[in-house]
Short mmCIF file of C-alpha atoms in Angstrom, two decimals:
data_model
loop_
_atom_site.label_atom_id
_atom_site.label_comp_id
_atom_site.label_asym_id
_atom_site.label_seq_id
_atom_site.Cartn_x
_atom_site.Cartn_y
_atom_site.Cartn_z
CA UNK A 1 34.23 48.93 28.84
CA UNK A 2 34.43 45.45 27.26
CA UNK A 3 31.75 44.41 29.54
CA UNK A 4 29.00 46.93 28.24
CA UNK A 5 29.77 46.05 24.97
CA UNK A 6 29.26 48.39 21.64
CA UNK A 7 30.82 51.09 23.24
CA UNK A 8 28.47 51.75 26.01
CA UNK A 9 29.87 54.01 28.39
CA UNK A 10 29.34 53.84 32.04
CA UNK A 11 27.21 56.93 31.63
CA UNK A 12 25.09 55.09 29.39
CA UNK A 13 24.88 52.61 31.63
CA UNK A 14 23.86 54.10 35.07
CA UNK A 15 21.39 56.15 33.15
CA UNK A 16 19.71 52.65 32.01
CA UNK A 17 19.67 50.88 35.25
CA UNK A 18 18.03 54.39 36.62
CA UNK A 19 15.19 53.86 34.29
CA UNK A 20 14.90 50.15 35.58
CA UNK A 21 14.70 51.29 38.91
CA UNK A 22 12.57 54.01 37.84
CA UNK A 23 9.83 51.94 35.75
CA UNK A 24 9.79 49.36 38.90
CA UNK A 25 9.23 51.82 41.67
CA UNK A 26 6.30 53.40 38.97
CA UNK A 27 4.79 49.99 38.46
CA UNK A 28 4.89 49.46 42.12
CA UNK A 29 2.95 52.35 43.26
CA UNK A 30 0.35 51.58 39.95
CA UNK A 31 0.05 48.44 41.66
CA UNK A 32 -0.70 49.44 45.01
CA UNK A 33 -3.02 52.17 43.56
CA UNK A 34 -1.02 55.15 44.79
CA UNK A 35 -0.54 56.48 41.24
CA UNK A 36 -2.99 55.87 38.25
CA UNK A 37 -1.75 54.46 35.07
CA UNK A 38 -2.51 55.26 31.43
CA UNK A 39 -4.82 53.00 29.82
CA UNK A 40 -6.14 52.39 25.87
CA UNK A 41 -8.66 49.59 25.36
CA UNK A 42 -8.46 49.83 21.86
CA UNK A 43 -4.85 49.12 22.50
CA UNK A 44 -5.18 46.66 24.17
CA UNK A 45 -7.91 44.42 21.95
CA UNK A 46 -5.22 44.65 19.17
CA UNK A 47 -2.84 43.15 21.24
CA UNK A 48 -4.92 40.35 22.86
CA UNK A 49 -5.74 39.98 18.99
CA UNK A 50 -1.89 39.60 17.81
CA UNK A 51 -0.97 37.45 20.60
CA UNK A 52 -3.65 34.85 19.45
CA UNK A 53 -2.53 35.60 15.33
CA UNK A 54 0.41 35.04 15.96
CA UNK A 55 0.18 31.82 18.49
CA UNK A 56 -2.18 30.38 15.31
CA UNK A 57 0.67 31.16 12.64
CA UNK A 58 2.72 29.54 15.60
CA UNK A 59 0.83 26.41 15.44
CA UNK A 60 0.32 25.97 11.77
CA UNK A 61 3.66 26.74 11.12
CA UNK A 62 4.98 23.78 13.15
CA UNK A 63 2.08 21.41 11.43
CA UNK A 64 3.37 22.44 8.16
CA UNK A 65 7.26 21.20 8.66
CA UNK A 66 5.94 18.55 10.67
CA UNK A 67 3.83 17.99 7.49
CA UNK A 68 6.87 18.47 4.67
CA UNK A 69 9.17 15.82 6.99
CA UNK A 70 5.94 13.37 6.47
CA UNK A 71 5.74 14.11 2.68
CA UNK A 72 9.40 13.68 2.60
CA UNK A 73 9.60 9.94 4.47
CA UNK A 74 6.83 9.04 2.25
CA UNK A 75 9.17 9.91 -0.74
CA UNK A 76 11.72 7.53 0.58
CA UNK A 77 9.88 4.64 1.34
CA UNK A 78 8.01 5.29 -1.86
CA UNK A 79 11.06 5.13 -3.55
CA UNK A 80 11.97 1.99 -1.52
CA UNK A 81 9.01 0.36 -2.53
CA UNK A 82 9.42 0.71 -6.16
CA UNK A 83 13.22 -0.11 -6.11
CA UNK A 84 12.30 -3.64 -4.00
CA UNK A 85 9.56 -4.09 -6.77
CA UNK A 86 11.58 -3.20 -9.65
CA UNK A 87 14.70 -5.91 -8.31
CA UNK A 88 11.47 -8.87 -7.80
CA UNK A 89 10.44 -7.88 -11.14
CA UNK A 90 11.95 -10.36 -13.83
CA UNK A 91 13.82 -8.93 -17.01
CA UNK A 92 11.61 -11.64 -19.10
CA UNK A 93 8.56 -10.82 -17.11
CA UNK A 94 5.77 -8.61 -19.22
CA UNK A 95 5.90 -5.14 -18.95
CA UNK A 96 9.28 -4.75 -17.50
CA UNK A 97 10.28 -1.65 -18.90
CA UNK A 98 6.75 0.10 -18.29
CA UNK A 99 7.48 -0.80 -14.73
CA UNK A 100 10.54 0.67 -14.52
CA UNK A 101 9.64 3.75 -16.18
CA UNK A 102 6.59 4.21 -13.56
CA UNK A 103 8.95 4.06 -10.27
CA UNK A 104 11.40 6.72 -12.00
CA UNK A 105 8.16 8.45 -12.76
CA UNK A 106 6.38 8.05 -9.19
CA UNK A 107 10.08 8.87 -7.69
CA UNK A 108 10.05 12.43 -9.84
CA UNK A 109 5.97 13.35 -8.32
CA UNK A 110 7.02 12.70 -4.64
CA UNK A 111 10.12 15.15 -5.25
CA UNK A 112 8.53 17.72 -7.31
CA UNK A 113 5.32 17.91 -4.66
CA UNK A 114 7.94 18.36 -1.99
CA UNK A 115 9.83 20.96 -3.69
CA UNK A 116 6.69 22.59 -4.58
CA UNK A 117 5.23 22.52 -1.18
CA UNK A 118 8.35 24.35 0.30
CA UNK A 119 8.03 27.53 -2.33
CA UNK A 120 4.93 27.85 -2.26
CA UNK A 121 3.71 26.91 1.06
CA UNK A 122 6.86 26.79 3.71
CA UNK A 123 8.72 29.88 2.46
CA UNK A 124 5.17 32.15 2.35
CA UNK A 125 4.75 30.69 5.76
CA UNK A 126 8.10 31.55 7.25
CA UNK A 127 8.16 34.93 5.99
CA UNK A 128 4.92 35.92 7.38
CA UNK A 129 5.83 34.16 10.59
CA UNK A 130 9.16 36.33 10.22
CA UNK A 131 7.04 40.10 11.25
CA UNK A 132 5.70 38.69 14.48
CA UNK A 133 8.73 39.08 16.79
CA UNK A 134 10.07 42.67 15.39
CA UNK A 135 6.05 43.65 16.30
CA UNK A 136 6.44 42.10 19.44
CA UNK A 137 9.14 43.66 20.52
CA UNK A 138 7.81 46.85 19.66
CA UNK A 139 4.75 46.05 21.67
CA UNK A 140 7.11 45.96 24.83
CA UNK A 141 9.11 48.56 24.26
CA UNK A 142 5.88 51.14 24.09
CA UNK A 143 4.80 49.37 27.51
CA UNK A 144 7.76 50.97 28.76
CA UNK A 145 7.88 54.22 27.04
CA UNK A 146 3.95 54.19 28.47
CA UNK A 147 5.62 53.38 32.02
CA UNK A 148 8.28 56.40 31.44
CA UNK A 149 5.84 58.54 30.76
CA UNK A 150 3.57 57.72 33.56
CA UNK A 151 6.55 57.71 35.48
CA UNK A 152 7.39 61.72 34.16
CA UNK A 153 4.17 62.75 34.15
CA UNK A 154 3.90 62.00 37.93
CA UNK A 155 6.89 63.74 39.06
CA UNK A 156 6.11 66.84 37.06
CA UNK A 157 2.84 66.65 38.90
CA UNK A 158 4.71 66.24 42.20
CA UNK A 159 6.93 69.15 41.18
CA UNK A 160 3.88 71.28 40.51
CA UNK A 161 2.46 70.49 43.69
CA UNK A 162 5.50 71.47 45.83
CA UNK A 163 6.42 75.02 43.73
CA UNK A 164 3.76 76.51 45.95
CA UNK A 165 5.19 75.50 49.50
CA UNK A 166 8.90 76.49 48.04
CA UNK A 167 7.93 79.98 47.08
CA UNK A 168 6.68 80.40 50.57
CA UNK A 169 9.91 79.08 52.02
CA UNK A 170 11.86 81.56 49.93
CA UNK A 171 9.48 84.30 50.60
CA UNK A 172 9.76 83.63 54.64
CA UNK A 173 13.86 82.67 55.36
CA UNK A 174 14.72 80.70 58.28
CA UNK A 175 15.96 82.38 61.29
CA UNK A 176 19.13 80.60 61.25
CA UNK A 177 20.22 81.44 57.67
CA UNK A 178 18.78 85.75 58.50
CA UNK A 179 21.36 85.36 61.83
CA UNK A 180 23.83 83.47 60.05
CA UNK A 181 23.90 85.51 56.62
CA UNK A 182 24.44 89.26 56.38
CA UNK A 183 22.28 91.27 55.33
CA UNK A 184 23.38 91.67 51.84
CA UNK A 185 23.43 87.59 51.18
CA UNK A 186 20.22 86.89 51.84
CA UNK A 187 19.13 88.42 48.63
CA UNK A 188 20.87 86.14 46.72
CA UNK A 189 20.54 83.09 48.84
CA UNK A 190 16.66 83.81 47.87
CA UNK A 191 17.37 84.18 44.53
CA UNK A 192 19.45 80.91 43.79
CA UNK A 193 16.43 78.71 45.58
CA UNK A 194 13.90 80.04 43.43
CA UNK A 195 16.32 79.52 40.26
CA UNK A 196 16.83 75.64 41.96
CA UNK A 197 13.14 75.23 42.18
CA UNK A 198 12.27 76.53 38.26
CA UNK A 199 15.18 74.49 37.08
CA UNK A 200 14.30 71.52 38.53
CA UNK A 201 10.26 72.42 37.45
CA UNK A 202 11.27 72.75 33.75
CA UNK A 203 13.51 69.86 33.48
CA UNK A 204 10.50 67.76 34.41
CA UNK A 205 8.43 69.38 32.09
CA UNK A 206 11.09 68.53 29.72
CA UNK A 207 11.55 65.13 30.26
CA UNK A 208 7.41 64.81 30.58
CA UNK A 209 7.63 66.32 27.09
CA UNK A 210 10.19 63.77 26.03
CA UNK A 211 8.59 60.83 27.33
CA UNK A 212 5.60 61.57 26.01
CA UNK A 213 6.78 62.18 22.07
CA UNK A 214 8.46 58.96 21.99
CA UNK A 215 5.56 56.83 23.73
CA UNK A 216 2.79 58.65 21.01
CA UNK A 217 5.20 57.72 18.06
CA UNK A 218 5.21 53.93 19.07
CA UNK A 219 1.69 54.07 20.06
CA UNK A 220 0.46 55.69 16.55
CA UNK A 221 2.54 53.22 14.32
CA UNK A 222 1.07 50.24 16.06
CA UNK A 223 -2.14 51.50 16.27
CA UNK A 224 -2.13 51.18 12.35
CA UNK A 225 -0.18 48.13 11.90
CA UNK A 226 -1.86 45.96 14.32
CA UNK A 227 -5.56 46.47 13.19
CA UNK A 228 -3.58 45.62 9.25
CA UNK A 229 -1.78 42.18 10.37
CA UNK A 230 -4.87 40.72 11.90
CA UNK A 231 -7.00 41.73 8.74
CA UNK A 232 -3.95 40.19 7.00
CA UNK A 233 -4.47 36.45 8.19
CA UNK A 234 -7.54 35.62 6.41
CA UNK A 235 -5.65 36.44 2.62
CA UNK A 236 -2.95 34.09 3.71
CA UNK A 237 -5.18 31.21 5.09
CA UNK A 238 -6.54 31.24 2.07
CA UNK A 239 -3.44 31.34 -0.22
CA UNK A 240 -1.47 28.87 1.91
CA UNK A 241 -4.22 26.05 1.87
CA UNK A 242 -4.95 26.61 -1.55
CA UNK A 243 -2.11 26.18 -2.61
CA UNK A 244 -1.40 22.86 -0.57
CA UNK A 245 -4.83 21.82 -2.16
CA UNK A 246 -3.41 22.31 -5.44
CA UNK A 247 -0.39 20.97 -5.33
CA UNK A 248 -1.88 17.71 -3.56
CA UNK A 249 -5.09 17.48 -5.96
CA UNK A 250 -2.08 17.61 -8.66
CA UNK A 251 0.26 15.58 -7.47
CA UNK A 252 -2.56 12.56 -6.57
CA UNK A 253 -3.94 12.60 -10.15
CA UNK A 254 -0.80 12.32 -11.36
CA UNK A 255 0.66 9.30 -9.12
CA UNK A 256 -3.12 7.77 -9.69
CA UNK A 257 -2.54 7.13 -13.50
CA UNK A 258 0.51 6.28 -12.57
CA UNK A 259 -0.63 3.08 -10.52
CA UNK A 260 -3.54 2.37 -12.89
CA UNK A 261 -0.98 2.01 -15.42
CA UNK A 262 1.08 -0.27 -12.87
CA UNK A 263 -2.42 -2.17 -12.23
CA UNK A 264 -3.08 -2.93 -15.42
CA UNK A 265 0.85 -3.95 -16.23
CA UNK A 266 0.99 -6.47 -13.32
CA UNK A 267 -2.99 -7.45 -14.40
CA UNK A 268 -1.49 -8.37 -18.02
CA UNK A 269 1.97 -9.88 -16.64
CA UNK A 270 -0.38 -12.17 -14.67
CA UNK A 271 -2.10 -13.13 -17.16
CA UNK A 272 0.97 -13.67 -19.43
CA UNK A 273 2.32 -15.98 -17.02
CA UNK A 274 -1.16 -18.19 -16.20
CA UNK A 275 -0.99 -18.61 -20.24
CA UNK A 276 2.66 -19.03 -20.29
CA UNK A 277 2.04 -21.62 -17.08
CA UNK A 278 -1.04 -23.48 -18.85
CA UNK A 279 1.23 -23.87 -21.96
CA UNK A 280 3.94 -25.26 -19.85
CA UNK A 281 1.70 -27.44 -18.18
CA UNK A 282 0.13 -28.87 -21.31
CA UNK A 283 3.48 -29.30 -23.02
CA UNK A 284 4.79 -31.40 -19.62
CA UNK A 285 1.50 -33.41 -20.00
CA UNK A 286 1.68 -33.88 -23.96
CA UNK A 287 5.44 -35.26 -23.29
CA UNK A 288 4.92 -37.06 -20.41
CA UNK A 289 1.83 -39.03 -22.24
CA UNK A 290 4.21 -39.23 -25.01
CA UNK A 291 6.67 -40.72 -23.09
CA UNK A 292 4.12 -43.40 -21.02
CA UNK A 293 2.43 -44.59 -24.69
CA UNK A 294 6.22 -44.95 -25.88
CA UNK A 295 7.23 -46.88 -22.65
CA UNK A 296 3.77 -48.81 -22.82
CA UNK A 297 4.49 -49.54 -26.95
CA UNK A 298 7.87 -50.19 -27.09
CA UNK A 299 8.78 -53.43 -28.18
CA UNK A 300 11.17 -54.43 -24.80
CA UNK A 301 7.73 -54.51 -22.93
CA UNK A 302 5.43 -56.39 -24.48
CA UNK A 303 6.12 -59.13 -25.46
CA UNK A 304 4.92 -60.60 -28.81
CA UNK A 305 2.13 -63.37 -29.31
CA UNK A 306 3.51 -66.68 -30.13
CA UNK A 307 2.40 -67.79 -33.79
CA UNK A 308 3.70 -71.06 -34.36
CA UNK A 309 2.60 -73.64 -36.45
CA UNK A 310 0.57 -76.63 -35.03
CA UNK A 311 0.07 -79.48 -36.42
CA UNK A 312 -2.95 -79.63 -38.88
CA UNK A 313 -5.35 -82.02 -36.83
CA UNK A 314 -4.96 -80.05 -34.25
CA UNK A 315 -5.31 -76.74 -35.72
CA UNK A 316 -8.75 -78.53 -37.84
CA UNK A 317 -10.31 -79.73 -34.44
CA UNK A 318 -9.45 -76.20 -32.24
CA UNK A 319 -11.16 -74.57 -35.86
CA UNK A 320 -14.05 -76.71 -35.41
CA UNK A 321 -14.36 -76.11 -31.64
CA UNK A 322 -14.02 -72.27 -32.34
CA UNK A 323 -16.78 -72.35 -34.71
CA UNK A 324 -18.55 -74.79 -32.89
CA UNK A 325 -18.76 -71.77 -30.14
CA UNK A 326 -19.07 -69.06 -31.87
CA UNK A 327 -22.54 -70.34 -33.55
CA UNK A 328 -24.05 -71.22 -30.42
CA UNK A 329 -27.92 -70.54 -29.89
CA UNK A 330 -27.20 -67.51 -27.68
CA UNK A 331 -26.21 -65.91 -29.82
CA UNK A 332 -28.78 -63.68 -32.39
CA UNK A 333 -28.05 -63.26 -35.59
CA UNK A 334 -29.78 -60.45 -37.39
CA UNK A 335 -29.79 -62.42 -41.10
CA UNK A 336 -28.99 -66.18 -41.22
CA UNK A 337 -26.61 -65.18 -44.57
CA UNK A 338 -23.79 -63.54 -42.46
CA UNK A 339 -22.15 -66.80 -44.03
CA UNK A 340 -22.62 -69.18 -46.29
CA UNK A 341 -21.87 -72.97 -45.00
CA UNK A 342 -18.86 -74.22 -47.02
CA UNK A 343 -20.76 -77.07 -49.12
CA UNK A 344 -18.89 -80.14 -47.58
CA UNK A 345 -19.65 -83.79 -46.58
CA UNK A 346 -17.45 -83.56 -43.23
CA UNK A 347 -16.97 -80.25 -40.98
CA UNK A 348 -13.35 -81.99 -40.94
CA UNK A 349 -13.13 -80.85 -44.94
CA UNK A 350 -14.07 -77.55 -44.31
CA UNK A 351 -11.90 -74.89 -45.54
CA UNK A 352 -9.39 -73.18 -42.64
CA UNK A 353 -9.32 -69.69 -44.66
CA UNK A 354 -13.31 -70.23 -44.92
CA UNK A 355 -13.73 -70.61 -41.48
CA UNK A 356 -11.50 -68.09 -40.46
CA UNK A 357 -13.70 -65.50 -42.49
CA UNK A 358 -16.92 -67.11 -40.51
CA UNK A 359 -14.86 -66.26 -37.03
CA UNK A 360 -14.17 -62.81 -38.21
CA UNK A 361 -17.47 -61.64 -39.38
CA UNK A 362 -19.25 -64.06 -36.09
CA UNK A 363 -17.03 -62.18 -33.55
CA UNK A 364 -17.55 -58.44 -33.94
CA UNK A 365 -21.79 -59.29 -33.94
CA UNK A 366 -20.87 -60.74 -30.81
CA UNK A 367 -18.89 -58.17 -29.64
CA UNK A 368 -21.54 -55.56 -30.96
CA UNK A 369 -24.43 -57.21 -28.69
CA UNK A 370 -22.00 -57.31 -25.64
CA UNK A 371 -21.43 -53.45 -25.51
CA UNK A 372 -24.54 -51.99 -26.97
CA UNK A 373 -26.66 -54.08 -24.68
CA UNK A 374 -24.91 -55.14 -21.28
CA UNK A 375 -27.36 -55.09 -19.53
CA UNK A 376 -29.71 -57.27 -21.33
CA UNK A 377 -28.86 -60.24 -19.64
CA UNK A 378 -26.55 -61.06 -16.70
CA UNK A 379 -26.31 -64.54 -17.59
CA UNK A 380 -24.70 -63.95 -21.11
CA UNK A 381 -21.82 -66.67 -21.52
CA UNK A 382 -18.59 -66.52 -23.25
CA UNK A 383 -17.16 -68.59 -25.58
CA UNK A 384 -14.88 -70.83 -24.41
CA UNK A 385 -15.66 -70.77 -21.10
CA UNK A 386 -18.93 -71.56 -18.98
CA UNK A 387 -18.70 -68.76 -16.56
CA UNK A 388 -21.08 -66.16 -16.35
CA UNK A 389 -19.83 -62.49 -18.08
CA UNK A 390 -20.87 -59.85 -15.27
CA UNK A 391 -23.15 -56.62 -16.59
CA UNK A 392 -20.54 -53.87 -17.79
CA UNK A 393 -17.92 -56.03 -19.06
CA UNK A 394 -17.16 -56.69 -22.76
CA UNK A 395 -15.66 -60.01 -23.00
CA UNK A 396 -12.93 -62.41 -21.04
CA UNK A 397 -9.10 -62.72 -22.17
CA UNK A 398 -6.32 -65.45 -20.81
CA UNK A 399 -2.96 -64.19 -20.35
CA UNK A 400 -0.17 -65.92 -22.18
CA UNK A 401 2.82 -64.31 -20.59
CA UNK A 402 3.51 -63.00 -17.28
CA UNK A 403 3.69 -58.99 -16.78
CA UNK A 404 4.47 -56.67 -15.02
CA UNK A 405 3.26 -53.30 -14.37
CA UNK A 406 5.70 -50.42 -14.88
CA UNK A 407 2.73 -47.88 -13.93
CA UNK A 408 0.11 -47.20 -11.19
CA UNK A 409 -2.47 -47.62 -13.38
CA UNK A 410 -1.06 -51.03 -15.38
CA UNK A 411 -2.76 -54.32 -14.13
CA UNK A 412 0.12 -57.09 -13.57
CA UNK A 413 -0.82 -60.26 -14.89
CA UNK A 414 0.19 -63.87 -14.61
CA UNK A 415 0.58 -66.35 -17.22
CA UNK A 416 -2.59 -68.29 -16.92
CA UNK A 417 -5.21 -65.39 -15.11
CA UNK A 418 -8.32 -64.37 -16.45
CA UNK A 419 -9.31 -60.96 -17.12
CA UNK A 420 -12.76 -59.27 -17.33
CA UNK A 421 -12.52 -56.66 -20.54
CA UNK A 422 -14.44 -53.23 -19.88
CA UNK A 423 -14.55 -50.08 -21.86
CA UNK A 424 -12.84 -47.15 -21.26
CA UNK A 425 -14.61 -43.88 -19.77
CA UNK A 426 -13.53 -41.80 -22.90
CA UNK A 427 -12.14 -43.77 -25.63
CA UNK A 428 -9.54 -41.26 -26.41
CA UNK A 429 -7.72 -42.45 -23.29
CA UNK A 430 -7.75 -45.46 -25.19
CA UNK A 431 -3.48 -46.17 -26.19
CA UNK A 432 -3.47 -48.46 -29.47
CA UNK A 433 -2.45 -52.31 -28.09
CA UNK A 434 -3.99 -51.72 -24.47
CA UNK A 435 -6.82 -53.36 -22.82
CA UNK A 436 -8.62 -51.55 -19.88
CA UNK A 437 -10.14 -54.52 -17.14
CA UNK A 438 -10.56 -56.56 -13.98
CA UNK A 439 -9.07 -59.76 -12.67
CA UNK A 440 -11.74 -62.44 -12.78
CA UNK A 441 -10.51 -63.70 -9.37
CA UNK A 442 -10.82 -60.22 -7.42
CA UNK A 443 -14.05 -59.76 -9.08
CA UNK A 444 -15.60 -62.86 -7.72
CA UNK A 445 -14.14 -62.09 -4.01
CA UNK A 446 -15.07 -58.03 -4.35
CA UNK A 447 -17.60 -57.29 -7.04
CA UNK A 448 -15.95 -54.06 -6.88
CA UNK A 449 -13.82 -52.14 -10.40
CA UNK A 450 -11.21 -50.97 -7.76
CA UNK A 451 -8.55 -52.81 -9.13
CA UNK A 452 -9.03 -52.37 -13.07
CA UNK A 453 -5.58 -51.61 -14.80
CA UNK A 454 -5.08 -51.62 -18.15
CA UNK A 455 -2.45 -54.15 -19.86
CA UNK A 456 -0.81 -55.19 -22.92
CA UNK A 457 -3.23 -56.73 -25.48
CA UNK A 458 -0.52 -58.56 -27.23
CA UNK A 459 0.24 -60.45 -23.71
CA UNK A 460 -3.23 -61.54 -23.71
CA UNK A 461 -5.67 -64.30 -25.80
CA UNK A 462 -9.27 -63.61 -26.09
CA UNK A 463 -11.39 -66.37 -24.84
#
């Protein structure tokens, strides 16, 4: 009894495997075309048609989950992705806290379009899915109740067919059973094989009746459902998807302000940090030329010019050799009353602080000519000296001390050397005390300004 389970008895039981054998012998002689079987092509279309309905719902059903798992690793390595961008992102960097309110507010969309998807979408989905295999299995079981009553309807026939040949048995007896019986039994001997024969007629009939209720009353109900579920799938094609739509056409519009907003923070913090950068940059510079003009100016460098007194012949016939050069014909004056000639019998009586004034206003017209016109002629001399000042310089200057250069762009000098003055490409780059030139020596052997360095103008005398 365990066996059967339910409390099946073993009547129950040999009265099921009966029908087995029963619907298998009826198939088999359908099959061989012995006995003709019941068909309904209307049936059948509705059936061909929920097979394929329900194969689709099948399908898309699978898509969808496979779809929610995919919306749901895309939450996660969303959420990833903000967290690693949120830890790169600097507390003192701009727009910190905007960026840290869009990952809590990108991580909330993902969740709430996955939540969303499985109410409206997944759980609609599942519960129309849910109808297919209690239909299906009422689909088979009215293939059998057809095969039962097939299967009855056949051996009522066959009863039928024999009632004819058993009333003529009963109406003739055998020989055997007149000789064997008396004459008074063979009445009833007659009489209890035409009983056997209606019995056995009207439980057929019976069971044909039988067989034949329960196979219409699964036959009519899916007649009317079937036609129902397959007008059915259009309405929820159309509800599922547009609700997916919806949700999605939501959810992007929401997550695409979300990174326009995160555009235009990073766009900004970018910017805040080239200006931030820049100011760094021109700070570093500002200091660092601070600290060069400070190094170049401070008075453990350079060292000062001597001033000493010299004896007063001396300093009366260097005075008169100064002026002596200074107002030679090469030079143009624009007025002959830049000075006036001290009024004296003897150049040797001439007035040091007189002459000294003569120097000071001869020099700079020298200068003047030298810079505004360099190119006027090559030949120009200096001076003191006989050598020829090449085009582009200003003017020559001796060095007095030795020096040496605490910079890449410093010129080192020897006591003694002769430098070749030029100007400086912007004369802001000009530091107060410094001289930009060329060594007269490399000049001659290179004609080239590859070596100019600027120096100490203190170290230097001006020929």
């Amino acid at each position: 009894m365990s066996e059967t389970g339910k409390g099946v008895n073993a009547g129950k039981l040999a009265s099921n495997v009966q029908k087995r054998i029963t619907r298998a012998q009826e198939k088999m002689m359908q099959k061989l075309g012995k006995a003709d079987e019941t068909k309904d092509t209307v049936f059948e279309e509705g059936v061909a048609n929920f097979n394929k309905q329900m194969a689709e719902g099948t399908k898309l059903q699978r898509d969808l989950r496979a779809y929610l798992a995919a919306i749901k690793t895309m939450h996660e390595c969303s959420k990833h992705l903000q967290e690693c961008l949120a830890e790169m992102y600097e507390p003192d960097w701009f727009g910190k806290e905007e960026v840290d309110s869009i990952a809590e507010d990108t991580d909330l969309l993902w969740g709430d379009l996955h939540e969303k998807l499985v109410d409206t979408a997944l759980i609609s989905m599942d519960t129309y899915m849910a109808q297919f295999p209690e239909i299906k299995a009422r689909i088979a079981k009215r293939d059998r109740k057809l095969v039962d009553f097939d299967s009855a309807r056949h051996h009522f026939a066959s009863i039928q067919k024999s009632k004819k040949k058993d009333e003529v048995k009963t109406a003739k007896p055998l020989t055997l059973m007149e000789k064997a019986a008396p004459s008074w039994a063979q009445g009833i001997i007659s009489a209890h094989q035409i009983a056997q024969t209606n019995l056995t007629r009207c439980q057929a009939e019976e069971e044909l009746a039988r067989a034949q209720k329960v196979f219409e009353e699964i036959n009519s109900d899916l007649q009317d459902e079937l036609p129902s579920l397959w007008d059915s799938r259009v309405g929820f094609y159309v509800t599922t998807f547009q609700s997916i739509a919806g949700l999605e056409e939501k959810f992007h519009r929401e997550i695409g302000k979300l990174n326009q907003n995160l555009c235009n923070t990073l766009t900004k913090m970018e910017e805040q940090q080239e200006i931030n950068g820049a100011a760094a940059n021109h700070n570093a510079t500002v200091e660092s030329d601070s600290t060069k003009s400070a190094s170049k100016l401070s008075p453990g460098l350079p060292v000062p010019r001597p001033l000493g007194p010299s004896p007063a012949k001396e300093e009366k016939q260097d005075i008169i050799n100064l002026f002596e050069d200074e107002l030679t014909p090469n030079i143009n004056f624009t007025t002959p009353s830049q000075f006036d000639s001290p009024k004296v019998g003897s150049l040797l009586d001439m007035d040091v602080d007189a002459v000294h004034v003569v120097n000071a206003s001869v020099a700079p017209q020298a200068d003047t000519t030298a810079t505004t016109k360099p190119n006027a002629d090559a030949s120009v001399t200096n001076g003191s000296s006989d050598a020829e000042l090449p085009s582009g310089f200003l003017y020559k200057v001796k060095a007095l001390h030795d020096y040496g250069a605490t910079d890449s762009d410093e010129l080192e000098l020897k006591a003694g050397e002769v430098v070749f003055v030029m100007p400086f490409n912007n004369p802001d780059e000009q530091d107060d005390g410094w001289l930009l030139g060329v060594k007269e020596s490399h000049w001659l052997q290179k004609k080239d300004f590859t070596a100019k360095g600027v120096f100490p103008e203190n170290f230097t005398q001006r020929l």
